[in-house]
């Protein structure tokens, strides 16, 4: 590494939206030695020779996005994604902190493999990577992983994602630990006996296509069980990828009762229906499956009344060969980093979510769930590490998976026009992504 002094970077004259500080106005931001050193409103900005200036007129400047749920595939599945390619794709999507799920090979169920992920992320990653540890040893659902060891290794929570914590007794024990450790148990809620063999949402389309469906009840049943266990233990339950109207209702009622539960929803579940399976085939195969308009409306309402705390991507890259193996055999998952903002902006343009709410659900709110152990995240507060995303809310672009940085080209959005595009991403003070059309000049 060259020991080069980085010039101060001035992000000049954009609309600064930082829900963590209640800011929404035109202004500029100065980054010095990786830290946000100045934030000012209006047209005035300190400029000195030696500064780099990024012109943000007409653009939104907000805290870097924080993704609570993604799959980086390393170690074990490097043909699908690596920490290097995954973090580059995250940067293109405006994400500066990403939490990776432990369903790797070996799975992230001990300190050695957590340390491995952290060291690869430090040397090859371009954004901050925070690992999630397994709930059970080997993700086998039989006995708890060493939760204390994982906590001291720095995990931000526990999950057997890809699989639910099917054994209620094990889930209870995990929630007991979560209370002691102050970290969430993130459950992939699926009654696998009920969903067995299912490849898409159970409904009119699955019947028409002759494909086995996964009913909403497969999710609702486990959400209800987990909420009962969270009430029993007073542990911290986090519901991964909420996809059904029933789950939203259950979580809302649980929050009213004071049960400690947080929940996330994904861009694809908020914007796409089961119809996408027709035409997109296995690129629309995801778990939980794309549901119906009714579920989408319930999720959006959940975001607006804070039943759903955050938006996360569930970025789940696969190879083209994996996805070409037919609807029954192909793995579940959508490559999500690079289309997240563009898809979500359709909710803002459609008047269903305000821009401020969307940004809060991608920045300050997920940062709250992470707490302050990893520094001040999800904020443009002076003194915080400079994680900044700059985007154009009105820019139209056509999704071309061939141009993705992610190795995963598996998206049901190929060829779609999205309105809203990330223009630059600054992670810990470094410009890690910049669209060609945004002007950067040294003065
Ligand atoms: Zn999952």
Coordinates of C-alpha atoms and ligand atoms in Angstrom, one line a residue:
X1 CA 0.0 0.0 0.0
X2 CA 1.3 3.4 -0.9
X3 CA 1.2 5.8 2.0
X4 CA -0.5 8.5 0.0
X5 CA -2.3 11.4 1.7
X6 CA -5.8 11.5 0.4
X7 CA -7.0 14.9 -0.7
X8 CA -10.1 16.3 1.0
X9 CA -13.2 15.5 -1.0
X10 CA -15.9 18.1 -1.3
X11 CA -19.3 16.9 -2.4
X12 CA -20.8 20.0 -3.7
X13 CA -24.3 21.3 -3.7
X14 CA -26.8 18.4 -3.7
X15 CA -30.0 17.7 -1.8
X16 CA -28.7 16.3 1.5
X17 CA -31.1 13.9 3.1
X18 CA -30.0 12.4 6.4
X19 CA -33.0 11.1 8.4
X20 CA -30.7 10.3 11.4
X21 CA -30.2 14.1 11.8
X22 CA -33.6 15.2 10.3
X23 CA -31.8 17.0 7.5
X24 CA -33.4 17.5 4.0
X25 CA -31.9 20.5 2.3
X26 CA -29.5 21.7 -0.4
X27 CA -25.9 21.7 0.8
X28 CA -22.4 20.4 0.6
X29 CA -20.3 17.9 2.5
X30 CA -16.5 17.9 3.1
X31 CA -14.6 14.7 3.8
X32 CA -11.1 15.0 5.3
X33 CA -9.0 11.9 6.0
X34 CA -11.9 9.6 5.7
X35 CA -14.1 11.5 8.2
X36 CA -17.1 13.8 7.5
X37 CA -15.4 17.0 8.6
X38 CA -18.0 19.6 7.6
X39 CA -21.6 19.8 6.5
X40 CA -23.1 23.0 5.3
X41 CA -26.4 24.2 4.0
X42 CA -26.9 26.4 0.9
X43 CA -24.5 27.3 -1.8
X44 CA -21.5 28.1 0.4
X45 CA -18.7 25.6 0.7
X46 CA -15.1 25.8 1.8
X47 CA -12.8 25.3 -1.2
X48 CA -9.1 25.2 -1.2
X49 CA -6.5 24.2 -3.7
X50 CA -5.8 20.5 -3.4
X51 CA -9.5 19.6 -2.9
X52 CA -11.3 17.2 -5.1
X53 CA -14.8 18.3 -5.9
X54 CA -17.7 16.0 -6.8
X55 CA -20.5 18.0 -8.4
X56 CA -23.8 16.8 -7.0
X57 CA -26.2 19.4 -8.4
X58 CA -29.6 17.8 -8.9
X59 CA -28.5 14.7 -7.0
X60 CA -29.4 13.3 -3.6
X61 CA -26.5 13.0 -1.0
X62 CA -27.4 10.6 1.8
X63 CA -25.6 8.2 4.2
X64 CA -24.2 5.1 2.7
X65 CA -26.8 2.3 2.5
X66 CA -26.6 -0.5 5.2
X67 CA -27.7 -3.9 4.0
X68 CA -28.6 -6.3 6.8
X69 CA -28.9 -9.4 4.6
X70 CA -26.8 -10.6 1.7
X71 CA -24.9 -13.7 0.5
X72 CA -21.3 -13.2 -0.5
X73 CA -20.7 -17.0 -1.1
X74 CA -17.1 -17.0 0.1
X75 CA -15.7 -19.4 1.4
X76 CA -16.9 -22.3 -0.7
X77 CA -19.0 -21.0 -3.6
X78 CA -16.6 -18.6 -5.2
X79 CA -18.0 -19.4 -8.7
X80 CA -21.2 -17.6 -7.6
X81 CA -19.6 -14.6 -5.9
X82 CA -16.5 -13.6 -3.9
X83 CA -16.1 -11.0 -1.2
X84 CA -14.2 -8.9 -3.8
X85 CA -16.9 -9.0 -6.5
X86 CA -19.8 -8.9 -3.9
X87 CA -18.5 -5.8 -2.2
X88 CA -17.9 -4.1 -5.6
X89 CA -21.4 -4.8 -6.6
X90 CA -22.6 -3.5 -3.3
X91 CA -20.6 -0.2 -3.9
X92 CA -22.4 0.1 -7.3
X93 CA -25.7 -0.3 -5.5
X94 CA -24.8 2.5 -3.0
X95 CA -24.2 0.1 0.0
X96 CA -21.3 0.9 2.2
X97 CA -22.0 -1.7 5.0
X98 CA -23.2 -5.2 4.2
X99 CA -24.0 -8.0 6.6
X100 CA -23.2 -11.4 5.1
X101 CA -25.2 -14.6 5.8
X102 CA -23.4 -17.6 7.1
X103 CA -24.5 -20.3 4.6
X104 CA -21.0 -20.6 3.1
X105 CA -18.9 -23.8 3.0
X106 CA -17.7 -24.1 5.7
X107 CA -20.5 -22.2 7.3
X108 CA -19.8 -19.3 9.6
X109 CA -20.2 -21.1 12.8
X110 CA -16.9 -20.6 14.5
X111 CA -14.3 -17.9 15.1
X112 CA -11.7 -19.2 12.6
X113 CA -14.0 -18.8 9.6
X114 CA -15.4 -15.5 10.8
X115 CA -11.8 -14.2 11.1
X116 CA -11.2 -15.5 7.5
X117 CA -14.2 -13.5 6.2
X118 CA -13.1 -10.4 8.0
X119 CA -9.5 -10.7 6.8
X120 CA -10.5 -11.2 3.2
X121 CA -13.0 -8.3 3.5
X122 CA -10.2 -6.1 4.9
X123 CA -7.8 -6.9 2.1
X124 CA -10.1 -7.4 -0.9
X125 CA -13.4 -5.8 0.0
X126 CA -14.3 -2.2 -1.0
X127 CA -17.1 -1.7 1.6
X128 CA -17.5 -2.7 5.2
X129 CA -18.5 -6.4 5.7
X130 CA -20.1 -7.5 8.9
X131 CA -20.6 -11.2 9.2
X132 CA -23.7 -13.0 10.7
X133 CA -22.9 -16.2 12.6
X134 CA -24.9 -19.5 12.5
X135 CA -27.6 -20.3 15.0
X136 CA -26.7 -24.0 14.9
X137 CA -23.4 -25.9 14.5
X138 CA -22.9 -26.6 10.8
X139 CA -26.3 -25.0 10.1
X140 CA -27.7 -28.5 10.8
X141 CA -30.4 -27.4 13.2
X142 CA -29.3 -29.9 15.9
X143 CA -27.3 -28.0 18.5
X144 CA -26.4 -24.4 19.1
X145 CA -23.2 -23.0 17.6
X146 CA -20.9 -21.4 20.2
X147 CA -22.8 -18.2 20.5
X148 CA -20.3 -16.6 22.9
X149 CA -17.4 -17.3 20.7
X150 CA -19.2 -15.9 17.7
X151 CA -20.2 -12.8 19.6
X152 CA -16.6 -12.1 20.6
X153 CA -15.5 -12.8 17.0
X154 CA -17.7 -9.8 16.0
X155 CA -20.9 -11.3 14.5
X156 CA -23.9 -8.9 14.3
X157 CA -26.5 -11.6 14.8
X158 CA -27.2 -15.2 14.2
X159 CA -29.1 -17.0 11.4
X160 CA -29.3 -20.4 9.7
X161 CA -30.7 -18.5 6.7
X162 CA -31.6 -20.6 3.7
X163 CA -33.1 -22.8 6.4
X164 CA -35.4 -21.9 9.3
X165 CA -34.5 -22.7 12.9
X166 CA -37.0 -25.5 12.6
X167 CA -36.5 -27.0 16.1
X168 CA -38.6 -24.8 18.5
X169 CA -36.4 -25.8 21.5
X170 CA -33.3 -24.8 19.7
X171 CA -34.9 -21.5 18.7
X172 CA -35.9 -20.9 22.3
X173 CA -32.3 -21.5 23.5
X174 CA -31.0 -19.1 20.7
X175 CA -33.4 -16.4 21.8
X176 CA -32.3 -16.9 25.5
X177 CA -28.7 -16.2 24.3
X178 CA -29.8 -13.2 22.2
X179 CA -31.1 -11.6 25.4
X180 CA -27.8 -12.1 27.2
X181 CA -25.7 -11.1 24.2
X182 CA -27.8 -8.2 22.9
X183 CA -27.7 -9.6 19.3
X184 CA -30.7 -10.6 17.2
X185 CA -31.7 -14.1 16.1
X186 CA -32.5 -13.6 12.4
X187 CA -34.9 -16.3 11.3
X188 CA -35.7 -17.5 7.8
X189 CA -39.4 -18.3 8.6
X190 CA -40.5 -21.3 6.6
X191 CA -42.4 -24.4 7.7
X192 CA -40.4 -26.7 5.5
X193 CA -42.8 -29.6 5.8
X194 CA -45.5 -27.4 4.4
X195 CA -43.3 -25.8 1.7
X196 CA -41.6 -29.1 0.7
X197 CA -41.1 -29.3 -3.1
X198 CA -42.5 -25.8 -3.5
X199 CA -40.8 -23.6 -6.1
X200 CA -43.0 -20.5 -6.3
X201 CA -46.0 -18.8 -4.6
X202 CA -49.0 -21.1 -4.3
X203 CA -51.8 -19.6 -6.2
X204 CA -53.4 -19.1 -9.6
X205 CA -50.1 -18.9 -11.5
X206 CA -48.6 -22.0 -9.9
X207 CA -51.7 -23.9 -10.8
X208 CA -51.6 -22.6 -14.3
X209 CA -47.9 -23.5 -14.7
X210 CA -48.3 -26.9 -13.0
X211 CA -45.6 -26.0 -10.5
X212 CA -45.7 -26.9 -6.8
X213 CA -46.5 -23.8 -4.7
X214 CA -45.4 -22.4 -1.3
X215 CA -48.4 -21.0 0.5
X216 CA -48.2 -17.8 2.6
X217 CA -49.0 -20.0 5.6
X218 CA -45.6 -21.7 5.4
X219 CA -44.1 -18.3 6.5
X220 CA -46.9 -17.1 8.8
X221 CA -46.8 -20.3 10.9
X222 CA -43.1 -19.9 11.8
X223 CA -43.4 -16.1 12.3
X224 CA -46.2 -16.8 14.8
X225 CA -44.1 -19.5 16.5
X226 CA -41.1 -17.3 16.7
X227 CA -43.1 -14.4 18.1
X228 CA -44.4 -16.7 20.8
X229 CA -40.9 -17.8 21.7
X230 CA -39.7 -14.2 21.7
X231 CA -42.5 -13.4 24.1
X232 CA -41.5 -16.3 26.3
X233 CA -37.8 -15.6 26.4
X234 CA -37.8 -11.8 25.9
X235 CA -35.0 -12.4 23.4
X236 CA -34.6 -10.3 20.2
X237 CA -36.2 -11.8 17.2
X238 CA -35.5 -10.4 13.7
X239 CA -37.7 -11.6 10.9
X240 CA -35.7 -12.1 7.7
X241 CA -37.3 -11.3 4.3
X242 CA -40.9 -10.7 5.4
X243 CA -43.1 -11.5 2.3
X244 CA -46.7 -12.1 3.4
X245 CA -49.6 -10.0 4.6
X246 CA -50.1 -12.5 7.4
X247 CA -46.5 -11.9 8.7
X248 CA -47.0 -8.2 8.7
X249 CA -50.2 -8.5 10.7
X250 CA -48.5 -10.8 13.2
X251 CA -45.4 -8.6 13.6
X252 CA -47.6 -5.5 14.1
X253 CA -49.6 -7.1 16.8
X254 CA -46.5 -8.4 18.5
X255 CA -44.9 -4.9 18.5
X256 CA -48.1 -3.6 20.1
X257 CA -47.7 -6.1 22.8
X258 CA -44.1 -5.0 23.4
X259 CA -42.4 -8.1 22.1
X260 CA -38.9 -7.4 21.0
X261 CA -39.0 -8.0 17.3
X262 CA -37.6 -6.2 14.3
X263 CA -38.3 -7.1 10.6
X264 CA -37.0 -6.5 7.1
X265 CA -38.5 -6.5 3.6
X266 CA -36.7 -6.9 0.3
X267 CA -36.9 -4.8 -2.9
X268 CA -38.2 -7.8 -4.9
X269 CA -41.0 -8.6 -2.5
X270 CA -41.9 -4.9 -2.4
X271 CA -42.1 -4.4 -6.1
X272 CA -42.6 -7.7 -8.0
X273 CA -45.5 -10.2 -8.0
X274 CA -45.6 -13.9 -8.8
X275 CA -46.5 -13.1 -12.4
X276 CA -42.8 -12.5 -12.9
X277 CA -42.3 -16.2 -13.0
X278 CA -44.0 -16.2 -16.4
X279 CA -41.3 -14.8 -18.7
X280 CA -38.4 -14.7 -16.2
X281 CA -38.5 -18.4 -15.3
X282 CA -35.9 -19.3 -12.7
X283 CA -34.5 -15.8 -12.5
X284 CA -37.8 -15.1 -10.6
X285 CA -37.3 -18.1 -8.3
X286 CA -36.6 -16.8 -4.9
X287 CA -37.3 -17.9 -1.3
X288 CA -39.7 -16.7 0.1
X289 CA -41.3 -16.5 -3.3
X290 CA -42.6 -13.4 -5.1
X291 CA -46.2 -13.1 -3.8
X292 CA -49.3 -11.1 -4.8
X293 CA -50.2 -7.4 -5.0
X294 CA -52.1 -7.8 -1.8
X295 CA -48.9 -8.9 0.0
X296 CA -47.0 -6.0 -1.6
X297 CA -49.5 -3.5 -0.3
X298 CA -49.3 -5.0 3.2
X299 CA -45.5 -4.8 3.2
X300 CA -45.6 -1.1 2.1
X301 CA -48.1 -0.3 4.8
X302 CA -45.8 -2.1 7.2
X303 CA -42.8 0.1 6.1
X304 CA -44.9 3.2 6.5
X305 CA -46.2 2.4 10.0
X306 CA -42.8 1.0 11.2
X307 CA -44.0 -2.6 11.5
X308 CA -41.2 -3.3 9.0
X309 CA -38.1 -1.6 10.3
X310 CA -35.7 -1.9 7.4
X311 CA -35.2 -2.8 3.8
X312 CA -32.4 -5.3 3.0
X313 CA -31.5 -6.9 -0.3
X314 CA -31.1 -10.7 0.2
X315 CA -28.6 -10.4 -2.6
X316 CA -28.2 -14.0 -3.6
X317 CA -26.0 -14.5 -6.6
X318 CA -25.9 -17.8 -8.6
X319 CA -24.2 -18.9 -11.8
X320 CA -26.0 -19.1 -15.0
X321 CA -25.5 -22.8 -15.1
X322 CA -27.2 -23.1 -11.6
X323 CA -30.2 -21.1 -12.8
X324 CA -30.4 -23.1 -16.1
X325 CA -31.1 -26.4 -14.4
X326 CA -34.9 -26.1 -14.7
X327 CA -37.5 -24.7 -12.4
X328 CA -37.6 -27.6 -10.0
X329 CA -33.8 -27.9 -9.5
X330 CA -32.6 -24.3 -9.9
X331 CA -31.5 -22.7 -6.6
X332 CA -33.5 -19.8 -5.1
X333 CA -32.2 -16.3 -5.2
X334 CA -31.9 -13.0 -7.0
X335 CA -28.8 -10.9 -7.5
X336 CA -30.0 -7.7 -5.8
X337 CA -27.3 -5.1 -5.0
X338 CA -27.2 -3.3 -8.3
X339 CA -30.9 -3.0 -8.8
X340 CA -32.1 -2.3 -5.3
X341 CA -32.3 1.5 -5.4
X342 CA -33.7 1.6 -8.9
X343 CA -36.5 -0.8 -8.0
X344 CA -37.3 0.8 -4.7
X345 CA -37.5 4.3 -6.3
X346 CA -40.6 3.0 -8.2
X347 CA -42.4 3.2 -4.8
X348 CA -41.3 6.8 -4.3
X349 CA -42.3 7.8 -7.8
X350 CA -45.6 6.0 -7.3
X351 CA -46.3 7.9 -4.2
X352 CA -46.3 4.9 -1.9
X353 CA -43.2 5.7 0.1
X354 CA -41.6 9.1 0.7
X355 CA -38.0 9.6 -0.3
X356 CA -37.1 10.3 3.4
X357 CA -38.7 7.0 4.5
X358 CA -37.0 5.0 1.8
X359 CA -33.6 6.5 2.8
X360 CA -34.2 6.0 6.5
X361 CA -35.1 2.3 5.9
X362 CA -31.8 1.9 4.0
X363 CA -29.5 3.9 6.4
X364 CA -30.4 5.1 9.9
X365 CA -32.8 2.3 10.7
X366 CA -30.6 -0.6 9.8
X367 CA -27.7 1.2 11.6
X368 CA -29.9 1.3 14.7
X369 CA -30.2 -2.5 14.6
X370 CA -26.4 -2.8 14.3
X371 CA -25.9 -0.5 17.3
X372 CA -22.7 1.5 17.8
X373 CA -20.2 -1.3 18.1
X374 CA -19.1 -0.8 14.5
X375 CA -18.8 3.0 14.6
X376 CA -21.4 5.5 13.7
X377 CA -23.2 4.1 10.7
X378 CA -26.1 5.3 8.6
X379 CA -25.4 9.0 9.3
X380 CA -23.7 12.0 7.8
X381 CA -23.0 13.4 11.3
X382 CA -19.7 15.4 11.5
X383 CA -17.1 13.2 13.0
X384 CA -18.5 9.9 11.5
X385 CA -16.5 7.8 9.1
X386 CA -17.5 9.0 5.6
X387 CA -19.9 6.5 4.2
X388 CA -21.9 8.5 1.6
X389 CA -24.2 7.6 -1.3
X390 CA -25.0 10.0 -4.1
X391 CA -27.9 9.1 -6.4
X392 CA -30.0 10.6 -9.2
X393 CA -33.7 10.0 -8.3
X394 CA -34.9 10.6 -11.8
X395 CA -32.3 8.9 -14.0
X396 CA -33.7 6.2 -16.3
X397 CA -31.5 3.2 -17.0
X398 CA -32.0 -0.2 -18.5
X399 CA -31.0 -3.2 -16.4
X400 CA -28.3 -5.2 -18.3
X401 CA -27.1 -8.1 -16.1
X402 CA -24.1 -8.5 -18.4
X403 CA -22.9 -5.1 -17.1
X404 CA -23.3 -6.2 -13.4
X405 CA -20.2 -6.2 -11.3
X406 CA -21.7 -9.1 -9.3
X407 CA -20.9 -12.6 -10.7
X408 CA -24.6 -13.2 -10.2
X409 CA -26.5 -12.2 -13.4
X410 CA -29.7 -13.8 -12.0
X411 CA -32.3 -11.1 -12.0
X412 CA -35.9 -10.9 -13.1
X413 CA -35.3 -7.3 -14.0
X414 CA -33.1 -7.8 -17.1
X415 CA -34.2 -5.4 -19.8
X416 CA -36.4 -3.4 -17.4
X417 CA -36.1 0.4 -17.2
X418 CA -35.6 1.6 -13.7
X419 CA -35.9 5.3 -12.7
X420 CA -33.3 6.1 -10.1
X421 CA -29.6 5.4 -10.2
X422 CA -26.6 5.4 -7.8
X423 CA -24.0 7.9 -9.2
X424 CA -21.2 7.6 -6.6
X425 CA -20.4 5.7 -3.4
X426 CA -17.9 6.7 -0.8
X427 CA -17.0 4.0 1.7
X428 CA -14.9 5.0 4.8
X429 CA -13.7 8.1 2.9
X430 CA -12.8 6.4 -0.3
X431 CA -14.6 6.9 -3.6
X432 CA -15.4 3.2 -4.4
X433 CA -17.8 3.8 -7.2
X434 CA -18.5 6.6 -9.6
X435 CA -20.8 6.8 -12.6
X436 CA -19.0 8.1 -15.7
X437 CA -21.4 11.1 -16.0
X438 CA -20.7 12.6 -12.6
X439 CA -18.0 15.3 -12.7
X440 CA -15.0 14.9 -10.3
X441 CA -12.4 17.7 -10.5
X442 CA -9.3 18.6 -8.6
X443 CA -9.0 22.3 -7.8
Ligands
LIG1 ZN1 -33.6 -16.7 3.7

